[in-house]
CSV table of C-alpha atoms in Angstrom, one decimal:
chain,number,residue,atom,x,y,z
V,143,LYS,CA,120.6,95.1,78.6
V,144,MET,CA,122.5,94.7,81.5
V,145,ALA,CA,119.8,96.2,83.6
V,146,SER,CA,117.2,93.9,82.1
V,147,LEU,CA,119.2,90.8,82.7
V,148,GLU,CA,119.7,91.9,86.4
V,149,MET,CA,116.1,92.4,86.7
V,150,GLU,CA,115.3,89.0,85.4
V,151,LYS,CA,117.6,87.4,87.9
V,152,VAL,CA,116.0,89.2,90.8
V,153,VAL,CA,112.5,88.2,89.5
V,154,GLU,CA,113.8,84.5,89.0
V,155,TYR,CA,115.2,84.6,92.5
V,156,VAL,CA,112.0,86.1,94.1
V,157,TRP,CA,110.0,83.5,92.4
V,158,ASP,CA,112.3,80.5,93.4
V,159,SER,CA,112.3,81.6,96.9
V,160,TYR,CA,108.4,81.8,96.9
V,161,GLU,CA,108.2,78.3,95.4
V,162,TYR,CA,110.5,76.9,98.2
V,163,LEU,CA,108.0,78.4,100.7
V,164,ALA,CA,105.2,76.6,99.0
V,165,LEU,CA,107.0,73.4,98.8
V,166,ALA,CA,108.5,73.3,102.1
V,167,PRO,CA,107.1,71.6,105.3
V,168,ARG,CA,104.4,73.7,106.9
V,169,GLU,CA,106.0,74.7,110.1
V,170,LYS,CA,109.4,75.4,108.4
V,171,GLY,CA,107.9,77.5,105.9
V,172,ALA,CA,105.9,79.4,108.3
V,173,LEU,CA,109.0,80.2,110.3
V,174,ILE,CA,111.0,81.4,107.3
V,175,ALA,CA,108.0,83.5,106.4
V,176,ALA,CA,108.0,85.1,109.8
V,177,VAL,CA,111.7,86.0,109.5
V,178,PHE,CA,110.9,87.6,106.1
V,179,TRP,CA,108.1,89.7,107.8
V,180,PHE,CA,110.4,90.5,110.7
V,181,VAL,CA,113.3,91.7,108.3
V,182,GLN,CA,110.7,93.9,106.4
V,183,LEU,CA,109.5,95.3,109.8
V,184,LEU,CA,113.3,96.1,110.6
V,185,LEU,CA,113.9,97.7,107.1
V,186,ALA,CA,110.5,99.9,107.6
V,187,ALA,CA,111.6,101.2,111.0
V,188,ALA,CA,115.0,102.0,109.5
V,189,LEU,CA,113.8,103.7,106.3
V,190,SER,CA,110.6,105.4,107.7
V,191,PRO,CA,112.4,108.1,109.7
V,192,LEU,CA,114.5,109.0,106.6
V,193,MET,CA,111.5,109.1,104.2
V,194,SER,CA,108.7,110.6,106.3
V,195,PRO,CA,108.8,113.4,108.8
V,196,THR,CA,105.3,112.4,110.1
V,197,TYR,CA,107.0,109.2,111.3
V,198,ARG,CA,109.8,111.0,113.2
V,199,GLY,CA,107.2,112.9,115.4
V,200,LEU,CA,105.0,109.8,116.4
V,201,SER,CA,105.1,107.9,119.9
V,202,VAL,CA,106.6,104.8,120.3
V,203,SER,CA,103.1,103.2,120.0
V,204,LYS,CA,102.1,105.1,117.0
V,205,ARG,CA,105.3,103.9,115.4
V,206,ALA,CA,104.7,100.4,116.0
V,207,ASP,CA,101.0,100.7,114.7
V,208,TRP,CA,102.8,102.2,111.6
V,209,LEU,CA,105.3,99.4,111.1
V,210,SER,CA,102.3,96.8,111.7
V,211,ARG,CA,100.3,98.7,108.8
V,212,VAL,CA,103.3,98.5,106.4
V,213,ASN,CA,103.4,94.7,106.7
V,214,SER,CA,99.6,94.6,106.6
V,215,THR,CA,99.4,96.5,103.4
V,216,THR,CA,102.4,94.3,101.9
V,217,HIS,CA,100.4,91.3,103.0
V,218,ALA,CA,97.3,92.2,101.5
V,219,ILE,CA,98.6,93.4,98.1
V,220,VAL,CA,100.3,89.7,97.5
V,221,SER,CA,97.1,87.8,98.9
V,222,ALA,CA,94.6,90.0,96.9
V,223,ALA,CA,96.8,89.6,93.7
V,224,VAL,CA,97.2,85.9,94.1
V,225,ALA,CA,93.3,85.4,94.8
V,226,LEU,CA,92.5,87.6,91.6
V,227,TYR,CA,94.6,85.4,89.6
V,228,VAL,CA,93.2,82.0,91.1
V,229,LEU,CA,89.5,83.3,91.0
V,230,PHE,CA,89.4,84.8,87.3
V,231,PHE,CA,92.3,83.3,85.3
V,232,GLU,CA,92.8,79.8,86.6
V,233,ARG,CA,90.4,77.9,84.3
V,234,ASP,CA,91.2,74.2,85.3
V,235,LEU,CA,90.0,75.1,88.7
V,236,TYR,CA,86.4,75.2,87.6
V,237,GLN,CA,86.5,71.9,85.7
V,238,GLY,CA,87.3,70.0,89.0
V,239,ARG,CA,90.8,69.3,88.1
V,240,GLY,CA,94.1,70.3,90.0
V,241,PHE,CA,95.2,73.6,88.9
V,242,SER,CA,98.5,74.9,87.9
V,243,SER,CA,98.9,77.8,90.3
V,244,GLN,CA,98.3,75.6,93.4
V,245,ASN,CA,101.9,76.4,94.2
V,246,LEU,CA,101.2,80.2,94.2
V,247,LEU,CA,98.5,79.6,96.6
V,248,ASN,CA,100.2,77.5,98.8
V,249,GLY,CA,103.2,80.1,98.9
V,250,SER,CA,100.5,82.6,99.7
V,251,LEU,CA,99.2,80.6,102.5
V,252,THR,CA,102.7,80.2,104.1
V,253,LEU,CA,103.3,83.9,103.8
V,254,THR,CA,100.2,84.6,105.5
V,255,LEU,CA,101.1,82.2,108.6
V,256,GLY,CA,104.5,83.9,108.8
V,257,TYR,CA,102.6,87.4,108.8
V,258,PHE,CA,100.3,86.1,111.7
V,259,ILE,CA,103.2,85.1,113.7
V,260,CYS,CA,105.0,88.2,113.2
V,261,ASP,CA,102.0,90.6,113.6
V,262,ALA,CA,101.1,88.8,116.8
V,263,ALA,CA,104.5,89.2,118.1
V,264,LEU,CA,104.5,93.0,117.6
V,265,VAL,CA,100.9,93.2,119.3
V,266,ILE,CA,102.3,91.2,122.4
V,267,MET,CA,105.2,93.7,122.7
V,268,PHE,CA,102.9,96.7,122.8
V,269,PHE,CA,99.9,95.0,124.3
V,270,LYS,CA,99.2,98.0,126.6
V,271,THR,CA,99.4,100.7,123.9
V,272,ILE,CA,98.2,99.3,120.5
V,273,GLY,CA,94.7,99.5,119.5
V,274,SER,CA,92.5,96.4,120.0
V,275,PRO,CA,95.1,93.7,121.1
V,276,VAL,CA,92.8,91.1,122.0
V,277,GLU,CA,90.5,91.2,118.9
V,278,THR,CA,93.5,91.3,116.8
V,279,LEU,CA,95.3,88.3,118.3
V,280,ALA,CA,92.1,86.3,118.2
V,281,HIS,CA,91.6,87.1,114.6
V,282,HIS,CA,95.3,86.1,113.9
V,283,VAL,CA,94.6,82.7,115.7
V,284,LEU,CA,91.5,81.9,113.9
V,285,ALA,CA,92.4,82.8,110.6
V,286,GLY,CA,95.8,81.0,111.1
V,287,CYS,CA,94.0,77.9,112.0
V,288,THR,CA,91.9,78.2,108.7
V,289,ALA,CA,95.1,78.6,106.8
V,290,VAL,CA,96.6,75.7,108.3
V,291,TYR,CA,93.7,73.5,107.5
V,292,ALA,CA,93.5,74.8,103.9
V,293,MET,CA,97.2,74.0,103.5
V,294,SER,CA,96.4,70.3,104.8
V,295,SER,CA,93.7,70.2,102.3
V,296,ARG,CA,95.5,70.6,99.1
V,297,GLY,CA,93.3,67.9,97.3
V,298,SER,CA,90.2,69.8,98.1
V,299,ILE,CA,89.0,72.2,95.4
V,300,PHE,CA,86.4,73.4,97.7
V,301,ALA,CA,89.0,74.7,100.3
V,302,GLN,CA,91.2,76.2,97.8
V,303,LEU,CA,88.4,78.3,96.2
V,304,TRP,CA,87.3,79.1,99.5
V,305,VAL,CA,90.7,80.2,100.6
V,306,ALA,CA,91.0,82.3,97.3
V,307,GLY,CA,87.5,84.0,97.9
V,308,THR,CA,88.5,85.0,101.4
V,309,TYR,CA,91.9,86.3,100.1
V,310,PHE,CA,90.2,88.5,97.6
V,311,THR,CA,88.6,90.7,100.4
V,312,GLU,CA,92.1,91.9,101.3
V,313,MET,CA,91.8,94.2,98.3
V,314,SER,CA,90.0,96.7,100.9
V,315,THR,CA,93.0,96.5,103.3
V,316,PRO,CA,95.3,98.9,101.7
V,317,MET,CA,92.6,101.7,101.5
V,318,VAL,CA,91.9,101.4,105.2
V,319,ASN,CA,95.7,101.7,106.0
V,320,LEU,CA,95.9,104.4,103.6
V,321,ARG,CA,93.4,106.4,105.5
V,322,TRP,CA,95.1,105.8,108.8
V,323,PHE,CA,98.4,107.1,107.2
V,324,VAL,CA,96.6,110.3,105.9
V,325,SER,CA,95.1,110.9,108.9
V,326,LEU,CA,98.2,111.5,110.7
V,327,ARG,CA,99.1,114.6,108.8
V,328,HIS,CA,96.3,115.7,106.5
V,329,ARG,CA,93.1,115.1,108.7
V,330,ASN,CA,92.0,118.7,108.0
V,331,ALA,CA,92.6,118.7,104.3
V,332,SER,CA,89.6,119.2,102.1
V,333,TRP,CA,90.2,116.0,100.2
V,334,TYR,CA,90.7,113.9,103.4
V,335,PRO,CA,86.7,112.8,103.6
V,336,ALA,CA,87.2,111.6,100.1
V,337,VAL,CA,89.7,109.1,101.2
V,338,GLY,CA,87.3,107.9,103.9
V,339,ILE,CA,84.6,107.4,101.3
V,340,LEU,CA,86.8,105.4,99.1
V,341,MET,CA,87.8,103.3,102.1
V,342,MET,CA,84.0,102.6,102.9
V,343,VAL,CA,83.2,101.9,99.4
V,344,SER,CA,86.2,99.4,98.9
V,345,PHE,CA,85.3,97.8,102.2
V,346,PHE,CA,81.6,97.5,101.4
V,347,VAL,CA,82.0,96.2,97.9
V,348,THR,CA,84.6,93.5,98.7
V,349,ARG,CA,83.4,92.3,102.2
V,350,LEU,CA,79.8,92.8,102.1
V,351,VAL,CA,78.8,92.3,98.7
V,352,PHE,CA,81.4,90.2,97.0
V,353,PHE,CA,82.3,87.9,99.9
V,354,PRO,CA,78.6,86.7,100.9
V,355,ALA,CA,77.9,86.5,97.1
V,356,PHE,CA,81.0,84.3,96.5
V,357,LEU,CA,80.0,82.0,99.4
V,358,VAL,CA,76.4,81.4,97.9
V,359,TRP,CA,78.1,80.7,94.6
V,360,LEU,CA,80.6,78.4,96.2
V,361,PHE,CA,78.1,76.1,98.0
V,362,THR,CA,75.8,76.0,94.8
V,363,PHE,CA,78.6,75.6,92.1
V,364,ASP,CA,78.9,72.3,90.3
V,365,SER,CA,82.1,71.4,88.2
V,366,GLU,CA,82.2,69.1,85.3
V,367,GLU,CA,84.0,66.5,87.3
V,368,GLY,CA,82.9,67.4,90.7
V,369,TYR,CA,85.0,68.4,93.8
V,370,THR,CA,87.6,66.3,95.2
V,371,LEU,CA,85.9,65.5,98.7
V,372,PRO,CA,87.7,64.5,102.0
V,373,ASP,CA,88.4,61.0,102.6
V,374,THR,CA,86.3,60.7,106.0
V,375,ASN,CA,83.1,61.8,107.3
V,376,TYR,CA,85.1,63.4,110.0
V,377,GLU,CA,86.8,65.6,107.5
V,378,CYS,CA,83.5,66.5,105.8
V,379,VAL,CA,81.8,67.6,109.1
V,380,PHE,CA,85.0,69.6,110.4
V,381,MET,CA,85.2,71.3,107.1
V,382,GLY,CA,81.4,72.2,106.9
V,383,THR,CA,81.3,73.0,110.6
V,384,TRP,CA,84.5,75.2,110.6
V,385,GLY,CA,84.2,76.6,107.3
V,386,GLY,CA,80.3,77.6,108.0
V,387,ALA,CA,81.2,79.0,111.4
V,388,ALA,CA,84.2,81.1,110.2
V,389,SER,CA,82.3,82.5,107.1
V,390,LEU,CA,79.5,83.5,109.3
V,391,ALA,CA,81.7,85.1,111.8
V,392,ILE,CA,83.7,87.0,109.3
V,393,THR,CA,80.6,88.4,107.8
V,394,LEU,CA,79.1,89.5,111.0
V,395,LEU,CA,82.3,91.2,111.9
V,396,ASN,CA,82.5,92.8,108.8
V,397,SER,CA,79.0,94.2,109.1
V,398,TYR,CA,80.0,95.6,112.5
V,399,TRP,CA,83.0,97.0,111.3
V,400,PHE,CA,81.2,98.8,108.4
V,401,PHE,CA,78.6,100.1,110.9
V,402,LEU,CA,81.5,102.0,112.8
V,403,MET,CA,82.7,103.3,109.8
V,404,VAL,CA,79.3,104.9,108.8
V,405,LYS,CA,78.7,106.0,112.2
V,406,ALA,CA,82.2,107.8,112.1
V,407,ALA,CA,81.5,109.2,108.6
V,408,ILE,CA,78.0,110.7,109.9
V,409,ARG,CA,79.7,112.3,113.0
V,410,ILE,CA,82.6,113.9,110.7
V,411,PHE,CA,80.0,115.2,108.1
V,412,SER,CA,77.8,116.7,110.5
V,413,PRO,CA,79.8,118.7,113.0
V,414,LYS,CA,77.1,121.6,113.0
V,415,LYS,CA,74.9,119.4,115.2
V,416,ASP,CA,76.9,120.4,118.3
V,417,ALA,CA,77.1,124.2,117.2
V,418,SER,CA,73.4,124.3,116.8
V,419,LYS,CA,73.0,123.4,120.3
V,420,SER,CA,75.3,125.8,121.5
V,421,SER,CA,73.5,128.7,119.4
V,422,SER,CA,70.2,127.8,121.4
V,423,ALA,CA,71.9,129.5,124.4
V,424,PRO,CA,71.3,133.1,125.2
V,425,SER,CA,72.8,135.3,122.7
V,426,PRO,CA,76.3,136.8,124.3
V,427,THR,CA,76.3,140.4,124.6
V,428,THR,CA,79.9,141.4,125.2
V,429,ASN,CA,82.9,141.0,122.9
V,430,GLY,CA,84.4,138.4,125.8
V,431,GLU,CA,81.3,136.5,125.8
V,432,LYS,CA,81.4,136.3,122.1
V,433,ALA,CA,84.7,135.0,122.0
V,434,ALA,CA,84.0,132.4,124.8
V,435,ALA,CA,81.0,131.2,122.9
V,436,SER,CA,83.0,130.9,119.7
V,437,GLU,CA,85.7,128.9,121.4
V,438,THR,CA,83.1,126.6,122.8
V,439,ILE,CA,81.4,125.7,119.6
V,440,SER,CA,84.9,125.0,118.0
V,441,LYS,CA,85.9,122.8,120.9
V,442,ASP,CA,82.5,120.9,120.5
V,443,SER,CA,83.2,120.5,116.8
V,444,ASN,CA,86.8,119.2,117.1
V,445,PHE,CA,85.6,116.8,119.9
V,446,ALA,CA,83.0,115.3,117.5
V,447,ALA,CA,85.5,114.9,114.7
V,448,LYS,CA,88.1,113.5,117.0
V,449,THR,CA,85.6,111.1,118.5
V,450,ALA,CA,84.7,109.8,114.9
V,451,ALA,CA,88.3,109.5,114.2
V,452,VAL,CA,88.8,107.3,117.1
V,453,ALA,CA,86.1,105.1,116.2
V,454,ALA,CA,87.4,104.8,112.5
V,455,ASP,CA,90.9,104.0,113.7
V,456,SER,CA,89.5,101.5,116.3
V,457,SER,CA,87.4,99.6,113.7
V,458,GLU,CA,90.4,99.5,111.3
V,459,LYS,CA,92.8,98.1,113.6
V,460,LYS,CA,90.3,95.0,114.3
V,461,MET,CA,90.3,94.5,110.7
V,462,GLN,CA,94.1,93.8,110.4
C-alpha cells in the first residue's frame, strides 16, 4: 500500500508539472521544457556507460548521436501517445466543440518546442561530426514554427487535429532509432535484417499511408457544428498556405527517405551481385590466387553492406 501511495504521488506530480507546461506562457514553457530535455540528456550520458558496453566503445560524435536518439525516442513516444488519444478517443473533437484534452495536446506541443531547442543545441555543438546537421536544423526550425502557430491557434479545431495527425507519424521513430542502436553491435546477426524490415513497414504505414490519407480526410471532414475558423482573412490565408506547404514538404521528404531505405535494403539483401562480377574473372590456379580472390569477394560484399548501412543511417538522422 505504501508503494502504491508513493506511485500515485509521483504520477500526480508528473501530471501537475505537465499541466503547468500546458498553461504556462509559450516562451517560458518552452525554456522549461528545454531544461527538462537537457537534464534527460545528462542522465543518459551518466547512465549509458554503466548500462551499455557498446556506448563505452563509441567515439565522441557517436555518443552525441546516441544521446540525441535517447531524447528522440522519448519525445516520439510521448507525442504519439498524445496523438493516439486525441485522434481516437476524444469524441468532442469531432462534434466541432472544444475538447477536454486540450491541455494534453498543448503540453505536448510545449515539450516539442523544448526538444527542438535542446536537439538543435546538440547538433550545433557537434556540427562537423554529427550526421546531416543542416537538414536537422532546418527541420527543427520549420517544425518549431508549426508548433508555435498551433499553440497560438487554440481555438482552431482544424489546427489541433492537424497537429495531432502529424504527431501520430512519430510512431515510426522508435523503430528507426532501434535499428540504429542494434546496428552498433548486432549488424551481422541473422535477425538484424528483420529489424530493418519492421522499421521500413512502420515508416511506410504511418508516414506514407496514414498521413496523406489523414490530410484528405481532414480537408473533407464536416463536423456537426463546424470548425472554429480564424477571425481574419490573413489568418485563413496563412493557415492554408503554411499548412499546405508544410504538409506537402513533409510528404515529399518522407517519400525520399523511404526511397533511401528501400535502396539500402536492396543493397543489403543482394550482396552476391558484386561476388558474381568477381567470379567472371579468370579462375585462379594456385592456392595463393584462390585466397586473394576470396578476400577480394569478401571485401566487395562488406563494402556493399557498409555502403547500404551508411545510406540508412543518413536517412534516419534526417528524420529526427
